[in-house]
CSV table of C-alpha atoms and ligand atoms in Angstrom, one decimal:
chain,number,residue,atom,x,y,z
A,1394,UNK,CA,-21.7,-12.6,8.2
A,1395,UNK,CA,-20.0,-10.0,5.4
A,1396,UNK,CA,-16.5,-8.6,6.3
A,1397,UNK,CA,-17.9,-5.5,6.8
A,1398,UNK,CA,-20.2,-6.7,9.4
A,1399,UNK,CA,-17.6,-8.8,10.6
A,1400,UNK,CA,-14.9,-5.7,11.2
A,1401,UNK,CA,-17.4,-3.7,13.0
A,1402,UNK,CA,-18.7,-5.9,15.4
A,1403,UNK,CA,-15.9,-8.5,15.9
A,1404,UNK,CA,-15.3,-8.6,19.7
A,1405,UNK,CA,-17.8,-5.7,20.0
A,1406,UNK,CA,-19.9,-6.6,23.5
A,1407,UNK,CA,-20.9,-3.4,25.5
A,1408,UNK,CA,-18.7,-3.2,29.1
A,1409,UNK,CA,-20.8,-5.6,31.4
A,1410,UNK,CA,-20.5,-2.8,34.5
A,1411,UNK,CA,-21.3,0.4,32.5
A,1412,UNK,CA,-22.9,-0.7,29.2
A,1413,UNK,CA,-20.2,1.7,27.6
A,1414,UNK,CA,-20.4,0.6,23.6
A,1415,UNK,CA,-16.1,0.7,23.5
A,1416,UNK,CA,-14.4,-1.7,25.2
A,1417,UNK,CA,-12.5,0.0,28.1
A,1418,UNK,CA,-8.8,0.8,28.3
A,1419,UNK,CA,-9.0,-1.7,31.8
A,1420,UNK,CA,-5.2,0.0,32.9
A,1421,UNK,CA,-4.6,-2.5,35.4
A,1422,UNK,CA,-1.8,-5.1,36.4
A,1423,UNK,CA,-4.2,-7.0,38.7
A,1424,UNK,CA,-7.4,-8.0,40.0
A,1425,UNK,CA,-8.7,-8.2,43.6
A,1426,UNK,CA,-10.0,-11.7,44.0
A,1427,UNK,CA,-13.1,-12.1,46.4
A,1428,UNK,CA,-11.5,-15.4,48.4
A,1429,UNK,CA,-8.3,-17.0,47.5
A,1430,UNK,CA,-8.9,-18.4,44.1
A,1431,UNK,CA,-12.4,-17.3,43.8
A,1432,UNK,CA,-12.1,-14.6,40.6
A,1433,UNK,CA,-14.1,-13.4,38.0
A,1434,UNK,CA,-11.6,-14.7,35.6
A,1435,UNK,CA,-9.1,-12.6,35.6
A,1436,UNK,CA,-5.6,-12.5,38.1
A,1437,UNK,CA,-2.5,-10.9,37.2
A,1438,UNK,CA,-2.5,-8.7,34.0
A,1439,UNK,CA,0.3,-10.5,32.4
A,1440,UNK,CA,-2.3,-14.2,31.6
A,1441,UNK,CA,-5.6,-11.7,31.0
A,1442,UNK,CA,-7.0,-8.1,30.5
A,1443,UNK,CA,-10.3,-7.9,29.5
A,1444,UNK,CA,-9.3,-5.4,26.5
A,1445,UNK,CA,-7.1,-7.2,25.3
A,1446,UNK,CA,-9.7,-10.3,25.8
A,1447,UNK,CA,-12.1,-8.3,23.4
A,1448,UNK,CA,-9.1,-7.7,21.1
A,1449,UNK,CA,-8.3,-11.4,20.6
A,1450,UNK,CA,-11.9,-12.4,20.3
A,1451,UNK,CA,-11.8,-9.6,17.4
A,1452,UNK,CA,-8.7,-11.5,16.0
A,1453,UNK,CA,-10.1,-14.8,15.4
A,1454,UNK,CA,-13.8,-13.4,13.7
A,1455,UNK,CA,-11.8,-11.7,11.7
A,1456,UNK,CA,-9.5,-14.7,10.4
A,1457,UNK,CA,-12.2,-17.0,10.3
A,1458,UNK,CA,-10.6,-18.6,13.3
A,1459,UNK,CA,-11.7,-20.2,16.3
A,1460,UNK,CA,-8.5,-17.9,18.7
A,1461,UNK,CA,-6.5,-15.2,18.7
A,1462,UNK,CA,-3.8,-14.1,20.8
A,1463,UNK,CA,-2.1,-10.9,20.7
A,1464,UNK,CA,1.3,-10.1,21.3
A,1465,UNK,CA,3.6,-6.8,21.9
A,1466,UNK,CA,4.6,-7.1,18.0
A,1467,UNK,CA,4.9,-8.9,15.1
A,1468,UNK,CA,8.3,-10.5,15.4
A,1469,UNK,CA,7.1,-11.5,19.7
A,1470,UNK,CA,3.7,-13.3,17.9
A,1471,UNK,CA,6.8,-15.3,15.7
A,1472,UNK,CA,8.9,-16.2,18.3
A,1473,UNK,CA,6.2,-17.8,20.2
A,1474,UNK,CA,5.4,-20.0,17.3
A,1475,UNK,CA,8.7,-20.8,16.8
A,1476,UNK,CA,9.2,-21.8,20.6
A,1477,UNK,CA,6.6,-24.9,20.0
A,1478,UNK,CA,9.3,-26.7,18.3
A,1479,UNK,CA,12.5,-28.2,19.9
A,1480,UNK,CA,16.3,-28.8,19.1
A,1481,UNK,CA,16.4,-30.6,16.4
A,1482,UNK,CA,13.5,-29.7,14.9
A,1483,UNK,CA,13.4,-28.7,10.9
A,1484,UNK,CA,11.5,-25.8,9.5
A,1485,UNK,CA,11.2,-24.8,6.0
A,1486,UNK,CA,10.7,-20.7,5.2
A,1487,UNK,CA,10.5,-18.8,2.1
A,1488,UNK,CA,14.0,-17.8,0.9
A,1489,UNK,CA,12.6,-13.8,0.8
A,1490,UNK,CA,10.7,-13.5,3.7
A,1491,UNK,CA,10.5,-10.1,6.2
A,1492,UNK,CA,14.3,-9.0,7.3
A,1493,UNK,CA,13.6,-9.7,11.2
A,1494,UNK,CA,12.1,-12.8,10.8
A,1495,UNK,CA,14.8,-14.0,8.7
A,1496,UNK,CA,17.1,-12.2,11.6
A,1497,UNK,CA,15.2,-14.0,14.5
A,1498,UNK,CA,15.1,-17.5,12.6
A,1499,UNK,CA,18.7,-17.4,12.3
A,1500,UNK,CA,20.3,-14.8,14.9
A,1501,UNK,CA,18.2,-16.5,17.6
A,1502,UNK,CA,16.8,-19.5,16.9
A,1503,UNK,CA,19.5,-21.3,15.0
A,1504,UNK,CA,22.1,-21.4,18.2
A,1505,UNK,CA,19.1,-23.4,20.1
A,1506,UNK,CA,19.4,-26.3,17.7
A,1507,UNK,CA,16.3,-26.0,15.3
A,1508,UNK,CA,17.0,-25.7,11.9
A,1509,UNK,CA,15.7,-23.2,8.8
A,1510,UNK,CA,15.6,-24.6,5.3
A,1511,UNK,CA,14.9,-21.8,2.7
A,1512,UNK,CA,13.5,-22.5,-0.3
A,1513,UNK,CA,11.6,-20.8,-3.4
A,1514,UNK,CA,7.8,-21.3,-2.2
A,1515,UNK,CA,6.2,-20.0,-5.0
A,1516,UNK,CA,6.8,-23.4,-6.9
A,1517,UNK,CA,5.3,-25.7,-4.2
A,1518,UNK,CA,7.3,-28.9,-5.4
A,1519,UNK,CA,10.6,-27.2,-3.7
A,1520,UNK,CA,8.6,-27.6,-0.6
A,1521,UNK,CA,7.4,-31.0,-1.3
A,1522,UNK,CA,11.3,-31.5,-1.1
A,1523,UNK,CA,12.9,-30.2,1.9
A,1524,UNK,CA,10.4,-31.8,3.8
A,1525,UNK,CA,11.9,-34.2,6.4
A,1526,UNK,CA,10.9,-36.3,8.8
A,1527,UNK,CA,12.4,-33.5,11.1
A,1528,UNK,CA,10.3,-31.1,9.6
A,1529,UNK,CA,7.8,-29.8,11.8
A,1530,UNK,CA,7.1,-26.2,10.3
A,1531,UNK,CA,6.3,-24.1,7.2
A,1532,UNK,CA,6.6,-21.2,7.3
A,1533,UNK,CA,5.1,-19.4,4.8
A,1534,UNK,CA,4.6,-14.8,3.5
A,1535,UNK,CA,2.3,-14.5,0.9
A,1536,UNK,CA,3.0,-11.8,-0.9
A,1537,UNK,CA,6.6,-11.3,0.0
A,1538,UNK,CA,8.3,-8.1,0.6
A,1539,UNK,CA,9.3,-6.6,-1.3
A,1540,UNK,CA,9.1,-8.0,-4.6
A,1541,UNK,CA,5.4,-9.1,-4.1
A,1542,UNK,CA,6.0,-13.0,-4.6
A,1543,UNK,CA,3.3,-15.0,-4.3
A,1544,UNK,CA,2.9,-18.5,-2.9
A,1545,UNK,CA,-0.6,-20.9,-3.4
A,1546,UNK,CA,-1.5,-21.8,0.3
A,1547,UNK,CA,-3.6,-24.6,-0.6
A,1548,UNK,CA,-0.8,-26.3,-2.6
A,1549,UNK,CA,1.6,-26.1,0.4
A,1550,UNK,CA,-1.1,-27.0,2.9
A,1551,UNK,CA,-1.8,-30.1,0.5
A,1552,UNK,CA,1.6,-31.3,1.7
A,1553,UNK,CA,1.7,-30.4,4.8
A,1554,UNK,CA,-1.5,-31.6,6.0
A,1555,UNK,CA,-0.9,-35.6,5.8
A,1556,UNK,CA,2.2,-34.8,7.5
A,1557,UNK,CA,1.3,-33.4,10.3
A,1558,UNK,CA,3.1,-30.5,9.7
A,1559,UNK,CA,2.2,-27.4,11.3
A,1560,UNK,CA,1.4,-24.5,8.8
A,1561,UNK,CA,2.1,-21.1,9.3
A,1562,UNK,CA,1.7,-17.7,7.0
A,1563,UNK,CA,2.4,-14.5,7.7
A,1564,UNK,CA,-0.1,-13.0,6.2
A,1565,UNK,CA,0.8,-9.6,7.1
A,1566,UNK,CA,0.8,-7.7,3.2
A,1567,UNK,CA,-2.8,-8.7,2.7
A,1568,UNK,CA,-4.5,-8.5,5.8
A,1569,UNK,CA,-7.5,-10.4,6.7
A,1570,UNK,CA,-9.5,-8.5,4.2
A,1571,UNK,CA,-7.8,-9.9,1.3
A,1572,UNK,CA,-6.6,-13.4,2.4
A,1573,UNK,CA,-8.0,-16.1,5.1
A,1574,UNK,CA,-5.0,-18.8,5.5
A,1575,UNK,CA,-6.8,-20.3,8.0
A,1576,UNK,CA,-9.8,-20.8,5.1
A,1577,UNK,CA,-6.6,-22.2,3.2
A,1578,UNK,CA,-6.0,-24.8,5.1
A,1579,UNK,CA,-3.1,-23.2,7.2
A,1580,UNK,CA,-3.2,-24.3,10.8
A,1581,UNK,CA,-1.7,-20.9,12.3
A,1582,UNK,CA,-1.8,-17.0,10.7
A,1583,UNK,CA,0.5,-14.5,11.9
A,1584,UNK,CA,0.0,-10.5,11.7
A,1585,UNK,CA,2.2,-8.3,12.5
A,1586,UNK,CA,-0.9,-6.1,13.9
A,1587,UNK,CA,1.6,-2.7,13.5
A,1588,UNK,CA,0.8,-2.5,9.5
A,1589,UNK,CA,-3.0,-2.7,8.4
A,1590,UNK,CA,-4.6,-4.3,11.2
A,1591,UNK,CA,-4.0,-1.1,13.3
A,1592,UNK,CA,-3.7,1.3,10.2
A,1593,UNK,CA,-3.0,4.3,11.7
A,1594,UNK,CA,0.7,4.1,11.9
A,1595,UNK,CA,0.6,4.4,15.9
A,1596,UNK,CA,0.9,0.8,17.8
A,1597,UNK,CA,3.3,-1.9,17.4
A,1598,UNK,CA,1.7,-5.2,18.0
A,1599,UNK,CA,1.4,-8.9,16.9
A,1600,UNK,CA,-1.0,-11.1,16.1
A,1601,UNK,CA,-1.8,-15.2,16.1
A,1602,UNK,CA,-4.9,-16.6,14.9
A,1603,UNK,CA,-5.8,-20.5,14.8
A,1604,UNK,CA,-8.5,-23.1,14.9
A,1605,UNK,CA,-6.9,-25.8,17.0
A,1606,UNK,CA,-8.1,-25.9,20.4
A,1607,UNK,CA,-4.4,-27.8,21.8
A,1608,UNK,CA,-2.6,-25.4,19.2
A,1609,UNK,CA,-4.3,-22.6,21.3
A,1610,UNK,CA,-3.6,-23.7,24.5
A,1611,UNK,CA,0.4,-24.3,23.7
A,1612,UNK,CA,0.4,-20.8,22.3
A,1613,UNK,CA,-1.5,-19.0,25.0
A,1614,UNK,CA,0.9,-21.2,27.5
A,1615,UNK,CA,4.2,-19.6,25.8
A,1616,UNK,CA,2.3,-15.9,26.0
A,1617,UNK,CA,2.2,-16.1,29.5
A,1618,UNK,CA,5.0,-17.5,30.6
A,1619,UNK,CA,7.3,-15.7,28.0
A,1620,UNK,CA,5.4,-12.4,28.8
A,1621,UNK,CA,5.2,-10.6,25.4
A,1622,UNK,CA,1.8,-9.4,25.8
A,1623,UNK,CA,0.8,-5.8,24.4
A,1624,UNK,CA,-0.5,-2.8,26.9
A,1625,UNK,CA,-4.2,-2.7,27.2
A,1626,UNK,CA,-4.3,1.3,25.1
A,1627,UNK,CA,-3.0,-0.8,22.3
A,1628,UNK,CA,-5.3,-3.5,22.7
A,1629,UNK,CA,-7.9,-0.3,22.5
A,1630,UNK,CA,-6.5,1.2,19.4
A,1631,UNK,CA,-6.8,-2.3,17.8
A,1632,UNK,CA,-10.2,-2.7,18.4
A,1633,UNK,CA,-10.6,0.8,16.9
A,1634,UNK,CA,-8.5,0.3,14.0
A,1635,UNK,CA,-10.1,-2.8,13.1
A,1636,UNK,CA,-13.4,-1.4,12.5
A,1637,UNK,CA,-12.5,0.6,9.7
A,1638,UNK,CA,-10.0,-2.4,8.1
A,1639,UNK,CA,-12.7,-2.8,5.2
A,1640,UNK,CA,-13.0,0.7,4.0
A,1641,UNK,CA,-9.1,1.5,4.2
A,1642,UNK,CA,-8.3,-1.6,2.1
A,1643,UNK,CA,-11.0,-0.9,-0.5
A,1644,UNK,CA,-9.3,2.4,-0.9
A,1645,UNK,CA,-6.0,1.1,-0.4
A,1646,UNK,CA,-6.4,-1.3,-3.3
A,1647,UNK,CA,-8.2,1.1,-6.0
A,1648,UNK,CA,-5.3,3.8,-5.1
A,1649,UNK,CA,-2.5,0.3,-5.8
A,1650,UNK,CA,-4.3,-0.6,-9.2
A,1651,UNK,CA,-4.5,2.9,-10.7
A,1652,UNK,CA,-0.6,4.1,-9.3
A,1653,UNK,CA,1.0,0.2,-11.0
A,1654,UNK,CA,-0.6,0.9,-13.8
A,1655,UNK,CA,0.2,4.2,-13.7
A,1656,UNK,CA,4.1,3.6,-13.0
A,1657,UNK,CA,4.0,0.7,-15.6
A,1658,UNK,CA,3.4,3.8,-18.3
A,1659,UNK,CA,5.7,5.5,-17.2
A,1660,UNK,CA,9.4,6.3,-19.2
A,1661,UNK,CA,11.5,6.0,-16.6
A,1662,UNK,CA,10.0,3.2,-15.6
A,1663,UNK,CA,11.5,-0.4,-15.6
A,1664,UNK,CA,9.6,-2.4,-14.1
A,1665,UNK,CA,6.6,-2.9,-11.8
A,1666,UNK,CA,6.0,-5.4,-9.2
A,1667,UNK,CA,2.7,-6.0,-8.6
A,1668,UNK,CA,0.8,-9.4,-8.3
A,1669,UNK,CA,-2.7,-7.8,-10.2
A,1670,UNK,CA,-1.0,-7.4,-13.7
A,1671,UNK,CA,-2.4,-10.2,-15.3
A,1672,UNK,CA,1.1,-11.2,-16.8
A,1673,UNK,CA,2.9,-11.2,-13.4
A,1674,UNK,CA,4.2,-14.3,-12.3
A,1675,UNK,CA,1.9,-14.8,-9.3
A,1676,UNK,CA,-1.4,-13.2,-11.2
A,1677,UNK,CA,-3.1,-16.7,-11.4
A,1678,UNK,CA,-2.7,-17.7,-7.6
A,1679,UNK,CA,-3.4,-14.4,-6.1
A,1680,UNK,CA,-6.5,-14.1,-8.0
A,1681,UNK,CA,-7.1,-17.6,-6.6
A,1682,UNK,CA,-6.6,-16.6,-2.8
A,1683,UNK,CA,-6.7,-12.6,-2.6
A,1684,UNK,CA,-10.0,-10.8,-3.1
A,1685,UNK,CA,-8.2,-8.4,-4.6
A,1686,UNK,CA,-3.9,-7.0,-5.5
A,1687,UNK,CA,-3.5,-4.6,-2.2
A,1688,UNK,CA,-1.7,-1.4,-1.6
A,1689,UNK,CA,1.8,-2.4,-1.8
A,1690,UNK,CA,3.9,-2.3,-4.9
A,1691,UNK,CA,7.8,-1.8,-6.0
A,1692,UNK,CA,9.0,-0.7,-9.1
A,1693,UNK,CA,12.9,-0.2,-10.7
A,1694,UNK,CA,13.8,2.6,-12.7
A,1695,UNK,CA,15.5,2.6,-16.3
A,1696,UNK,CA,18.5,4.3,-14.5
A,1697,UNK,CA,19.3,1.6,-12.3
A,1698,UNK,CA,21.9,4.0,-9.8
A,1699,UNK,CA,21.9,4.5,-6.1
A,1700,UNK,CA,22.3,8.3,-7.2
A,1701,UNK,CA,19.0,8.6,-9.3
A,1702,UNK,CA,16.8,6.3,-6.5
A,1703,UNK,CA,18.1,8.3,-4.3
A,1704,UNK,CA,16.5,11.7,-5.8
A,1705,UNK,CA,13.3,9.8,-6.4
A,1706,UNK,CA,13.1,9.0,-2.6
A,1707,UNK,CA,14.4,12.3,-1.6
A,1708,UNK,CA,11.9,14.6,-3.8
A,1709,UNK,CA,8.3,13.5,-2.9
A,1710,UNK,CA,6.3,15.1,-0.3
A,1711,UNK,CA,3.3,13.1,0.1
A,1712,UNK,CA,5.0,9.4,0.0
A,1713,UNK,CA,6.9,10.2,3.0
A,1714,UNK,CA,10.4,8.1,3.5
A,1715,UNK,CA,9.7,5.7,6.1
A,1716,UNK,CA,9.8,1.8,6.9
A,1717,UNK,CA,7.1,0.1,7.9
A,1718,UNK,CA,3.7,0.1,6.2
A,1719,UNK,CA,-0.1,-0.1,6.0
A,1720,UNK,CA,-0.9,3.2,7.5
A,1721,UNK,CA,-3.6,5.3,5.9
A,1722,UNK,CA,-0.6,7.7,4.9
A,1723,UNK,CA,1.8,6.7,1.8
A,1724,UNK,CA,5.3,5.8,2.8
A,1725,UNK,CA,8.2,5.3,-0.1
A,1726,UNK,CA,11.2,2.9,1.2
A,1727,UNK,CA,14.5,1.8,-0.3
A,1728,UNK,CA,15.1,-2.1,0.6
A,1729,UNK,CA,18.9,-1.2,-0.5
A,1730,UNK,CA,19.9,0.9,1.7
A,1731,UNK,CA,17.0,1.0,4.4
A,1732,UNK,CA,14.8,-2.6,5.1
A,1733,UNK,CA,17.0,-4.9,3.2
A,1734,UNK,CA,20.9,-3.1,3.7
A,1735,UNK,CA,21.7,-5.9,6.0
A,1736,UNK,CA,21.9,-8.3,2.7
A,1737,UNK,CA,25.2,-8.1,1.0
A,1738,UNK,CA,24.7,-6.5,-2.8
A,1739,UNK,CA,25.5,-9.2,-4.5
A,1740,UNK,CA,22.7,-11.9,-2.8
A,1741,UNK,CA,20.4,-8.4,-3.4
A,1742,UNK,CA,21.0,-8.2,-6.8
A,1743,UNK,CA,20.7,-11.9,-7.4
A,1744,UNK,CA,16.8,-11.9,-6.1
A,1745,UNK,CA,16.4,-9.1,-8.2
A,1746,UNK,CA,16.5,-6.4,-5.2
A,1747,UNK,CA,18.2,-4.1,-7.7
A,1748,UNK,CA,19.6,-0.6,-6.3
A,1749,UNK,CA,17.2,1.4,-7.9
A,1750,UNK,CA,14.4,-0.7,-6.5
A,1751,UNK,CA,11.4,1.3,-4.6
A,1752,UNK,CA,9.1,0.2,-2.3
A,1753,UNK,CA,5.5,2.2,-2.2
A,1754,UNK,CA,3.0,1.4,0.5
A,1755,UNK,CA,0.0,3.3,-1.0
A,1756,UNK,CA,-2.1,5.1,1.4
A,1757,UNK,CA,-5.7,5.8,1.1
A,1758,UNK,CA,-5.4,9.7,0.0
A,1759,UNK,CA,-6.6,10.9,-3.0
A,1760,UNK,CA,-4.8,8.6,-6.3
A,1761,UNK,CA,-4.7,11.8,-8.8
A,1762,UNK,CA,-2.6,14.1,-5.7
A,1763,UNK,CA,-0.2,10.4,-5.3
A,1764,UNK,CA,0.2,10.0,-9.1
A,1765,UNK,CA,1.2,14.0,-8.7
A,1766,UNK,CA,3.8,13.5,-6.3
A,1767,UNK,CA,5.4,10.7,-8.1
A,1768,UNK,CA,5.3,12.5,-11.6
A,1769,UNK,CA,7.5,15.1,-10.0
A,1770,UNK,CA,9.7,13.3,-7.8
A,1771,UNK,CA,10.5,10.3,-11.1
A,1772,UNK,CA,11.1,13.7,-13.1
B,2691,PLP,C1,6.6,-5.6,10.0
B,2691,PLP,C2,6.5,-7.0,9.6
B,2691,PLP,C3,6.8,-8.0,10.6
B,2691,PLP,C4,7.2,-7.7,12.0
B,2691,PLP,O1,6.3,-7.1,12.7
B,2691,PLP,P1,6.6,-6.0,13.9
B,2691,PLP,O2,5.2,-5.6,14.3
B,2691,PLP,O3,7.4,-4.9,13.3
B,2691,PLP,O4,7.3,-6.8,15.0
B,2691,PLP,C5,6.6,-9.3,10.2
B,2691,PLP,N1,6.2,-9.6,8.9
B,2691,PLP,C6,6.0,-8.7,8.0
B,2691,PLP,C7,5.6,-9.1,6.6
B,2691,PLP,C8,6.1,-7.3,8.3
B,2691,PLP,O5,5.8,-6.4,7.4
């Protein structure tokens, strides 16, 4: 089936008791069972809810998986891959992955024994060797935020595979409609389900998707009994959100391609990040792996100061100033002072997250009205 099929229907099966075409919002917490242990499938809220049932169904199609599993956000669908492993236990991570993952690999994780190498992942030989026989994860974000690295999933999967090491991408920036892992030869994908996946800037939620029967039954084991599951209305919004993943990205990638080239014009312009310049470092692999370059780019300006960022990111009226991502509105960020402040300046500066750095997560509104808003604010 085409993706565009494939968004529409995924998980799509009319309500057995009414027909109703949407899956219902079922607000429940439990189910009254006929006898004692005689169900139609479904006991205590917390282990199943039909909406969120259709949801997960929807997750998998759309991955080109075999399961999903959703959880209450993106960093509760990480921990619960993380919680497979045991003291002792190695994993290697890309050395500029998301802030809170990198906060919940070592502000919680660490003190329980398992250990986080971080190395550069775009060059797969420095994964070939941190690997240990203690190594039991990858963990991979392909592209990175914000300076839009890229890694080659096959590459890494090529030495993780005859291993038996488990492989997992966050493949949050491209969304499902760019990029399959799983197709990759990754053994688990992780969404954080609040960015494109939903797309409407209105649901915090997480996402798992994997083949592996065994992985699926460990993983759907540690959502029940750790109990980050999401509410059943954002289950529904999901579902709805989903269906129009294939038109928002199409717009979302022609508005990225016009703005970076755009900015790349530009006079006050440094430099752009974006992986669809033919002469950017990770062109070659993410023409390899992405159907197309996405909606998110970042870009430095000739006057490198906090002072003149600051009246870029203060003057624009369109890109509003937000974190987060992926909506169908444009948000403009500052990793300096807003995602990435927790870094001290000089490990910022040193993986090029300069202070007049700017992140843009392109919406899908009109490119000349954007390319407006910028013009003014960059002056
Ligand atoms: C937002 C984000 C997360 C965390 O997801 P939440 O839904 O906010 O918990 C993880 N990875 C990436 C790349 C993200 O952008």
């Amino acid at each position: 089936m085409k993706i565009a099929t494939k968004m529409i229907h995924a998980g799509a099966t009319p309500d057995p008791s009414t027909g109703a075409i949407m899956t219902p919002i079922y607000q429940t917490s439990t189910y009254v069972q006929e006898a004692p242990g005689k169900n139609k499938g479904f006991e205590y809220a917390r282990s199943q809810n039909p909406t969120r049932k259709a949801l997960e169904e929807a997750f998998a199609i759309i991955e080109n998986g075999k399961f999903g599993l959703a959880f209450s956000s993106g960093v509760a669908a990480t921990d619960a891959v993380i919680k497979l492993l045991e003291p002792g236990d190695e994993v290697i991570c890309a050395n500029d992955m998301y802030g809170g993952t990198y906060r919940l690999f070592t502000k919680v994780f660490e003190k329980f024994g398992i250990r986080f190498l971080y190395v550069d992942t775009t060059n797969a030989a420095n994964v070939a060797a941190a690997v240990t026989n203690k190594t039991k994860l990858v963990w991979l974000e392909t592209p990175t935020n914000p300076l839009m690295n890229i890694t080659d999933i096959e590459a890494v999967a090529a030495i993780t595979k005859p291993k038996n090491i488990l492989l997992a991408v966050d493949n949050t920036f491209a969304s499902p409609y760019l990029q399959n892992p799983l197709d990759l030869g990754a053994d688990i994908v992780m969404h954080s389900v609040t960015k494109y996946l939903g797309g409407h800037s209105d649901v915090i939620q997480g996402a798992l998707m994997m083949n592996s029967a065994e992985l699926r039954e460990k993983l759907y084991f540690i959502q029940k009994s750790c109990g980050a599951v999401p509410g059943p209305m954002d289950c529904f919004l999901v579902l709805r959100g989903i269906k129009t993943l294939h038109v928002r990205m199409k717009q979302h990638c022609e508005n990225g391609k016009i703005i970076a080239n755009w900015l790349r014009n530009h006079p006050k312009v440094a430099k752009v990040y974006w992986p669809g310049f033919e002469d950017s470092p990770g062109y070659a692999v993410a023409k390899k792996q992405m159907r197309d370059f996405g909606g998110m780019l970042s870009f430095t300006l000739k006057d490198d100061s906090m002072e003149n960022a600051t009246r870029v990111l203060s003057s624009t009226h369109l890109f509003s100033l937000a974190e987060s991502l992926g909506g169908v509105e444009s948000l403009i960020n500052h990793p300096a002072s807003m995602t990435h402040a927790s870094i001290p300046r000089e490990e910022r500066l040193k993986n090029g997250l300069t202070d007049s750095l700017i992140r843009l997560s392109i919406g899908i509104e009109d490119a000349e009205d954007l390319i407006a808003d910028l013009e003014k604010a960059i002056g």
